[in-house]
PDB file of C-alpha atoms in Angstrom:
ATOM      1  CA  GLU A  10      14.531  18.432  -5.638  1.00  0.00           C
ATOM      2  CA  LEU A  11      13.029  15.092  -6.694  1.00  0.00           C
ATOM      3  CA  ARG A  12      10.471  15.238  -3.897  1.00  0.00           C
ATOM      4  CA  GLN A  13       9.384  18.677  -5.098  1.00  0.00           C
ATOM      5  CA  GLN A  14       9.086  17.356  -8.669  1.00  0.00           C
ATOM      6  CA  TYR A  15       7.075  14.338  -7.497  1.00  0.00           C
ATOM      7  CA  PRO A  16       4.742  15.465  -4.692  1.00  0.00           C
ATOM      8  CA  ARG A  17       3.105  12.019  -4.660  1.00  0.00           C
ATOM      9  CA  TYR A  18       6.051  10.913  -2.520  1.00  0.00           C
ATOM     10  CA  ALA A  19       6.120  11.946   1.111  1.00  0.00           C
ATOM     11  CA  ASN A  20       9.802  10.992   1.171  1.00  0.00           C
ATOM     12  CA  LEU A  21      12.545   9.332  -0.855  1.00  0.00           C
ATOM     13  CA  ALA A  22      15.397   7.629   0.954  1.00  0.00           C
ATOM     14  CA  MET A  23      18.212   5.116   0.851  1.00  0.00           C
ATOM     15  CA  VAL A  24      19.003   2.690   3.653  1.00  0.00           C
ATOM     16  CA  THR A  25      21.762   0.170   4.294  1.00  0.00           C
ATOM     17  CA  SER A  26      21.225  -3.594   4.168  1.00  0.00           C
ATOM     18  CA  GLY A  27      20.942  -3.400   7.967  1.00  0.00           C
ATOM     19  CA  GLY A  28      18.153  -0.811   7.841  1.00  0.00           C
ATOM     20  CA  GLU A  29      20.052   2.353   8.777  1.00  0.00           C
ATOM     21  CA  MET A  30      18.999   5.434   6.822  1.00  0.00           C
ATOM     22  CA  VAL A  31      21.913   7.018   4.960  1.00  0.00           C
ATOM     23  CA  CYS A  32      20.129   9.676   2.921  1.00  0.00           C
ATOM     24  CA  SER A  33      16.664  11.167   2.741  1.00  0.00           C
ATOM     25  CA  ALA A  34      14.811  13.901   0.886  1.00  0.00           C
ATOM     26  CA  LEU A  35      13.668  15.052   4.333  1.00  0.00           C
ATOM     27  CA  PRO A  36      16.146  16.104   6.990  1.00  0.00           C
ATOM     28  CA  PHE A  37      16.917  13.501   9.651  1.00  0.00           C
ATOM     29  CA  THR A  38      19.254  13.058  12.582  1.00  0.00           C
ATOM     30  CA  PRO A  39      21.132   9.737  12.507  1.00  0.00           C
ATOM     31  CA  PRO A  40      20.775   7.072  13.557  1.00  0.00           C
ATOM     32  CA  VAL A  41      17.361   6.277  12.065  1.00  0.00           C
ATOM     33  CA  SER A  42      16.597   2.588  11.671  1.00  0.00           C
ATOM     34  CA  VAL A  43      13.801   1.222   9.495  1.00  0.00           C
ATOM     35  CA  ALA A  44      14.675  -2.429  10.130  1.00  0.00           C
ATOM     36  CA  GLN A  45      11.346  -3.034  11.879  1.00  0.00           C
ATOM     37  CA  ARG A  46       9.242  -1.741   8.961  1.00  0.00           C
ATOM     38  CA  THR A  47       7.448  -4.366   6.897  1.00  0.00           C
ATOM     39  CA  TRP A  48       8.685  -2.936   3.590  1.00  0.00           C
ATOM     40  CA  PHE A  49      12.282  -3.325   4.738  1.00  0.00           C
ATOM     41  CA  GLN A  50      11.714  -6.871   5.985  1.00  0.00           C
ATOM     42  CA  ARG A  51       9.979  -7.889   2.744  1.00  0.00           C
ATOM     43  CA  VAL A  52      12.591  -6.435   0.389  1.00  0.00           C
ATOM     44  CA  SER A  53      15.369  -7.951   2.523  1.00  0.00           C
ATOM     45  CA  HIS A  54      13.706 -11.373   2.391  1.00  0.00           C
ATOM     46  CA  THR A  55      12.723 -11.410  -1.301  1.00  0.00           C
ATOM     47  CA  ARG A  56      15.630  -9.336  -2.684  1.00  0.00           C
ATOM     48  CA  ALA A  57      13.052  -7.900  -5.094  1.00  0.00           C
ATOM     49  CA  PHE A  58      10.690  -4.920  -5.333  1.00  0.00           C
ATOM     50  CA  ALA A  59       8.352  -4.927  -2.332  1.00  0.00           C
ATOM     51  CA  ALA A  60       5.680  -2.822  -0.686  1.00  0.00           C
ATOM     52  CA  GLY A  61       5.074  -2.330   2.992  1.00  0.00           C
ATOM     53  CA  ASP A  62       1.891  -1.969   4.981  1.00  0.00           C
ATOM     54  CA  TYR A  63      -0.043   1.191   5.795  1.00  0.00           C
ATOM     55  CA  GLN A  64       2.037   3.316   8.140  1.00  0.00           C
ATOM     56  CA  ILE A  65       2.471   6.772   9.546  1.00  0.00           C
ATOM     57  CA  GLY A  66       5.985   7.796   8.494  1.00  0.00           C
ATOM     58  CA  THR A  67       8.555   8.494  11.190  1.00  0.00           C
ATOM     59  CA  LEU A  68      10.010  11.489   9.329  1.00  0.00           C
ATOM     60  CA  THR A  69       6.958  12.573   7.335  1.00  0.00           C
ATOM     61  CA  GLY A  70       4.244  12.205   9.965  1.00  0.00           C
ATOM     62  CA  LYS A  71       1.988  11.251   7.024  1.00  0.00           C
ATOM     63  CA  ALA A  72       0.047   8.138   6.136  1.00  0.00           C
ATOM     64  CA  THR A  73       2.124   6.306   3.512  1.00  0.00           C
ATOM     65  CA  ILE A  74       2.630   3.037   1.736  1.00  0.00           C
ATOM     66  CA  ASN A  75       6.317   2.417   1.202  1.00  0.00           C
ATOM     67  CA  MET A  76       7.806   0.881  -1.911  1.00  0.00           C
ATOM     68  CA  ALA A  77      11.344  -0.491  -1.804  1.00  0.00           C
ATOM     69  CA  TYR A  78      13.869  -1.767  -4.308  1.00  0.00           C
ATOM     70  CA  PRO A  79      17.141  -3.503  -3.435  1.00  0.00           C
ATOM     71  CA  LEU A  80      20.452  -2.563  -5.023  1.00  0.00           C
ATOM     72  CA  LEU A  81      22.306  -5.870  -5.377  1.00  0.00           C
ATOM     73  CA  ASP A  82      26.005  -6.485  -5.903  1.00  0.00           C
ATOM     74  CA  GLY A  83      27.521  -9.115  -8.213  1.00  0.00           C
ATOM     75  CA  ALA A  84      27.000 -11.816  -5.561  1.00  0.00           C
ATOM     76  CA  GLN A  85      23.301 -10.861  -5.291  1.00  0.00           C
ATOM     77  CA  GLN A  86      23.792  -9.408  -1.822  1.00  0.00           C
ATOM     78  CA  ILE A  87      21.929  -6.235  -0.850  1.00  0.00           C
ATOM     79  CA  ARG A  88      24.224  -3.212  -0.912  1.00  0.00           C
ATOM     80  CA  ALA A  89      21.462  -0.678  -0.213  1.00  0.00           C
ATOM     81  CA  ILE A  90      17.706  -0.258  -0.520  1.00  0.00           C
ATOM     82  CA  ILE A  91      15.934   2.604  -2.238  1.00  0.00           C
ATOM     83  CA  ASN A  92      12.652   3.585  -0.595  1.00  0.00           C
ATOM     84  CA  ALA A  93       9.788   5.744  -1.833  1.00  0.00           C
ATOM     85  CA  ALA A  94       7.020   6.615   0.617  1.00  0.00           C
ATOM     86  CA  LEU A  95       3.843   7.106  -1.434  1.00  0.00           C
ATOM     87  CA  ASP A  96       1.558   9.703   0.145  1.00  0.00           C
ATOM     88  CA  ILE A  97      -1.830   8.089   0.845  1.00  0.00           C
ATOM     89  CA  ARG A  98      -3.639  11.408   0.383  1.00  0.00           C
ATOM     90  CA  TRP A  99      -2.256  11.689  -3.173  1.00  0.00           C
ATOM     91  CA  LEU A 100      -3.266   8.092  -3.884  1.00  0.00           C
ATOM     92  CA  ASN A 101      -6.821   8.669  -2.656  1.00  0.00           C
ATOM     93  CA  ASN A 102      -7.111  11.784  -4.815  1.00  0.00           C
ATOM     94  CA  ARG A 103      -6.152   9.697  -7.880  1.00  0.00           C
ATOM     95  CA  LEU A 104      -8.729   7.024  -7.014  1.00  0.00           C
ATOM     96  CA  ALA A 105     -11.400   9.710  -6.613  1.00  0.00           C
ATOM     97  CA  GLU A 106     -10.756  10.839 -10.213  1.00  0.00           C
ATOM     98  CA  ALA A 107     -11.679   7.420 -11.654  1.00  0.00           C
ATOM     99  CA  PRO A 108     -15.043   7.472 -13.474  1.00  0.00           C
ATOM    100  CA  LEU A 109     -16.786   4.561 -11.778  1.00  0.00           C
ATOM    101  CA  PRO A 110     -20.379   3.316 -12.004  1.00  0.00           C
ATOM    102  CA  GLU A 111     -22.614   4.257  -9.082  1.00  0.00           C
ATOM    103  CA  GLY A 112     -22.174   1.890  -6.150  1.00  0.00           C
ATOM    104  CA  THR A 113     -18.627   0.888  -7.152  1.00  0.00           C
ATOM    105  CA  THR A 114     -15.704   0.925  -4.742  1.00  0.00           C
ATOM    106  CA  VAL A 115     -11.977   0.659  -5.394  1.00  0.00           C
ATOM    107  CA  SER A 116      -9.682  -0.120  -2.509  1.00  0.00           C
ATOM    108  CA  LEU A 117      -6.071  -0.962  -1.828  1.00  0.00           C
ATOM    109  CA  LEU A 118      -5.586  -3.372   1.023  1.00  0.00           C
ATOM    110  CA  ASP A 119      -2.383  -4.292   2.828  1.00  0.00           C
ATOM    111  CA  GLN A 120      -1.443  -7.743   4.126  1.00  0.00           C
ATOM    112  CA  GLN A 121      -2.633  -6.856   7.632  1.00  0.00           C
ATOM    113  CA  GLY A 122      -6.187  -6.112   6.488  1.00  0.00           C
ATOM    114  CA  THR A 123      -5.779  -2.337   6.646  1.00  0.00           C
ATOM    115  CA  ILE A 124      -7.490  -0.228   4.006  1.00  0.00           C
ATOM    116  CA  VAL A 125      -4.660   1.780   2.448  1.00  0.00           C
ATOM    117  CA  ALA A 126      -6.774   3.713  -0.071  1.00  0.00           C
ATOM    118  CA  ARG A 127     -10.440   3.764  -0.982  1.00  0.00           C
ATOM    119  CA  SER A 128     -12.882   5.488  -3.239  1.00  0.00           C
ATOM    120  CA  PRO A 129     -15.413   6.654  -2.356  1.00  0.00           C
ATOM    121  CA  ASP A 130     -15.307   7.906   1.219  1.00  0.00           C
ATOM    122  CA  PRO A 131     -11.578   7.595   2.020  1.00  0.00           C
ATOM    123  CA  ASP A 132     -11.892   9.664   5.209  1.00  0.00           C
ATOM    124  CA  ARG A 133     -14.180   7.029   6.681  1.00  0.00           C
ATOM    125  CA  TRP A 134     -12.164   3.943   5.691  1.00  0.00           C
ATOM    126  CA  VAL A 135      -8.484   4.653   5.062  1.00  0.00           C
ATOM    127  CA  GLY A 136      -6.215   3.524   7.864  1.00  0.00           C
ATOM    128  CA  ARG A 137      -8.821   1.222   9.372  1.00  0.00           C
ATOM    129  CA  SER A 138      -7.626  -2.305  10.036  1.00  0.00           C
ATOM    130  CA  LEU A 139     -10.543  -4.658   9.488  1.00  0.00           C
ATOM    131  CA  PRO A 140      -9.105  -8.193   9.253  1.00  0.00           C
ATOM    132  CA  GLU A 141     -12.250  -9.593  10.888  1.00  0.00           C
ATOM    133  CA  ALA A 142     -14.580  -8.312   8.111  1.00  0.00           C
ATOM    134  CA  GLN A 143     -15.722 -11.223   5.929  1.00  0.00           C
ATOM    135  CA  ILE A 144     -14.662  -9.597   2.645  1.00  0.00           C
ATOM    136  CA  ILE A 145     -11.197  -8.748   3.973  1.00  0.00           C
ATOM    137  CA  ARG A 146     -10.727 -12.212   5.514  1.00  0.00           C
ATOM    138  CA  THR A 147     -11.624 -13.704   2.131  1.00  0.00           C
ATOM    139  CA  ILE A 148      -9.201 -11.467   0.218  1.00  0.00           C
ATOM    140  CA  LEU A 149      -6.352 -12.185   2.643  1.00  0.00           C
ATOM    141  CA  ALA A 150      -7.008 -15.945   2.482  1.00  0.00           C
ATOM    142  CA  GLN A 151      -7.537 -16.291  -1.285  1.00  0.00           C
ATOM    143  CA  GLY A 152      -5.217 -13.583  -2.634  1.00  0.00           C
ATOM    144  CA  GLU A 153      -6.994 -13.398  -5.993  1.00  0.00           C
ATOM    145  CA  GLY A 154     -10.498 -14.058  -7.199  1.00  0.00           C
ATOM    146  CA  LEU A 155     -14.140 -13.077  -7.516  1.00  0.00           C
ATOM    147  CA  VAL A 156     -16.639 -13.169  -4.666  1.00  0.00           C
ATOM    148  CA  ASP A 157     -20.141 -11.954  -3.899  1.00  0.00           C
ATOM    149  CA  LEU A 158     -20.112 -10.652  -0.298  1.00  0.00           C
ATOM    150  CA  PRO A 159     -21.123  -7.715   1.883  1.00  0.00           C
ATOM    151  CA  ASP A 160     -18.565  -4.899   1.820  1.00  0.00           C
ATOM    152  CA  VAL A 161     -17.200  -3.270   4.982  1.00  0.00           C
ATOM    153  CA  ASP A 162     -20.009  -0.705   4.580  1.00  0.00           C
ATOM    154  CA  GLY A 163     -22.632  -3.487   4.525  1.00  0.00           C
ATOM    155  CA  VAL A 164     -23.519  -3.165   0.806  1.00  0.00           C
ATOM    156  CA  VAL A 165     -23.494  -6.493  -1.046  1.00  0.00           C
ATOM    157  CA  ARG A 166     -21.058  -6.234  -3.937  1.00  0.00           C
ATOM    158  CA  VAL A 167     -19.419  -8.457  -6.507  1.00  0.00           C
ATOM    159  CA  PHE A 168     -15.688  -8.146  -5.841  1.00  0.00           C
ATOM    160  CA  ALA A 169     -12.666  -8.790  -8.004  1.00  0.00           C
ATOM    161  CA  PHE A 170      -9.321  -8.696  -6.232  1.00  0.00           C
ATOM    162  CA  LYS A 171      -5.720  -9.315  -7.181  1.00  0.00           C
ATOM    163  CA  PRO A 172      -2.275  -8.689  -5.683  1.00  0.00           C
ATOM    164  CA  LEU A 173      -0.556  -5.554  -6.988  1.00  0.00           C
ATOM    165  CA  VAL A 174       2.815  -6.337  -5.459  1.00  0.00           C
ATOM    166  CA  GLY A 175       4.061  -9.883  -4.948  1.00  0.00           C
ATOM    167  CA  ALA A 176       2.201 -13.160  -5.278  1.00  0.00           C
ATOM    168  CA  GLY A 177       0.799 -15.766  -2.922  1.00  0.00           C
ATOM    169  CA  SER A 178       2.129 -15.503   0.615  1.00  0.00           C
ATOM    170  CA  GLN A 179       4.594 -12.826  -0.606  1.00  0.00           C
ATOM    171  CA  SER A 180       1.859 -10.448  -1.776  1.00  0.00           C
ATOM    172  CA  SER A 181       1.834  -7.222   0.164  1.00  0.00           C
ATOM    173  CA  LEU A 182      -0.731  -4.992  -1.494  1.00  0.00           C
ATOM    174  CA  ALA A 183      -3.974  -5.921  -3.218  1.00  0.00           C
ATOM    175  CA  ILE A 184      -6.411  -3.998  -5.378  1.00  0.00           C
ATOM    176  CA  VAL A 185     -10.081  -4.657  -4.738  1.00  0.00           C
ATOM    177  CA  VAL A 186     -12.918  -3.511  -6.991  1.00  0.00           C
ATOM    178  CA  GLY A 187     -16.477  -3.953  -5.792  1.00  0.00           C
ATOM    179  CA  ILE A 188     -19.544  -3.319  -7.921  1.00  0.00           C
ATOM    180  CA  ALA A 189     -22.925  -3.202  -6.237  1.00  0.00           C
ATOM    181  CA  LYS A 190     -24.758  -6.450  -6.951  1.00  0.00           C
ATOM    182  CA  SER A 191     -27.845  -4.470  -7.971  1.00  0.00           C
ATOM    183  CA  VAL A 192     -25.762  -2.665 -10.664  1.00  0.00           C
ATOM    184  CA  VAL A 193     -24.170  -5.874 -11.938  1.00  0.00           C
ATOM    185  CA  TYR A 194     -27.534  -7.557 -12.449  1.00  0.00           C
ATOM    186  CA  ALA A 195     -29.485  -4.473 -13.585  1.00  0.00           C
TER     187      ALA A 195
END
């Protein structure tokens, strides 16, 4: 019922501290392990809210970014992990609604250099892993800042970027806003 109320989620689930799925909004046949997923590894390591990398969901078959929150006991040990798989299509539709100046891009980038969401032109960019692109290398290395570089589409933009989830080496999702240099200096 929650998934129907909140269509932005491709799935909602709970897993054990070992990564075995125990309940899901979508039907599944046990055993289903998520222990190899980056969101599970990050939340297990930090014992705090974490996001994973771009993925195609095992149960959903959809492009998602997974958010996870640990349920801790009195000794601060993980009893279970709640997981929400955010549908990338929904996220891109929300980005497309933002009233942005001409030549502006907004992107979400995972820690692997994969474009998770992008406006404009999500069909061209979302799901592409581009860790070798200068702008993405810079974002992954610096984590937060302002730079003046060519975008993945070749347009020179002034970029501001900041982690959305986590900080430093623990950041797992960054927001990147690029404004065409010609617009900034017009």
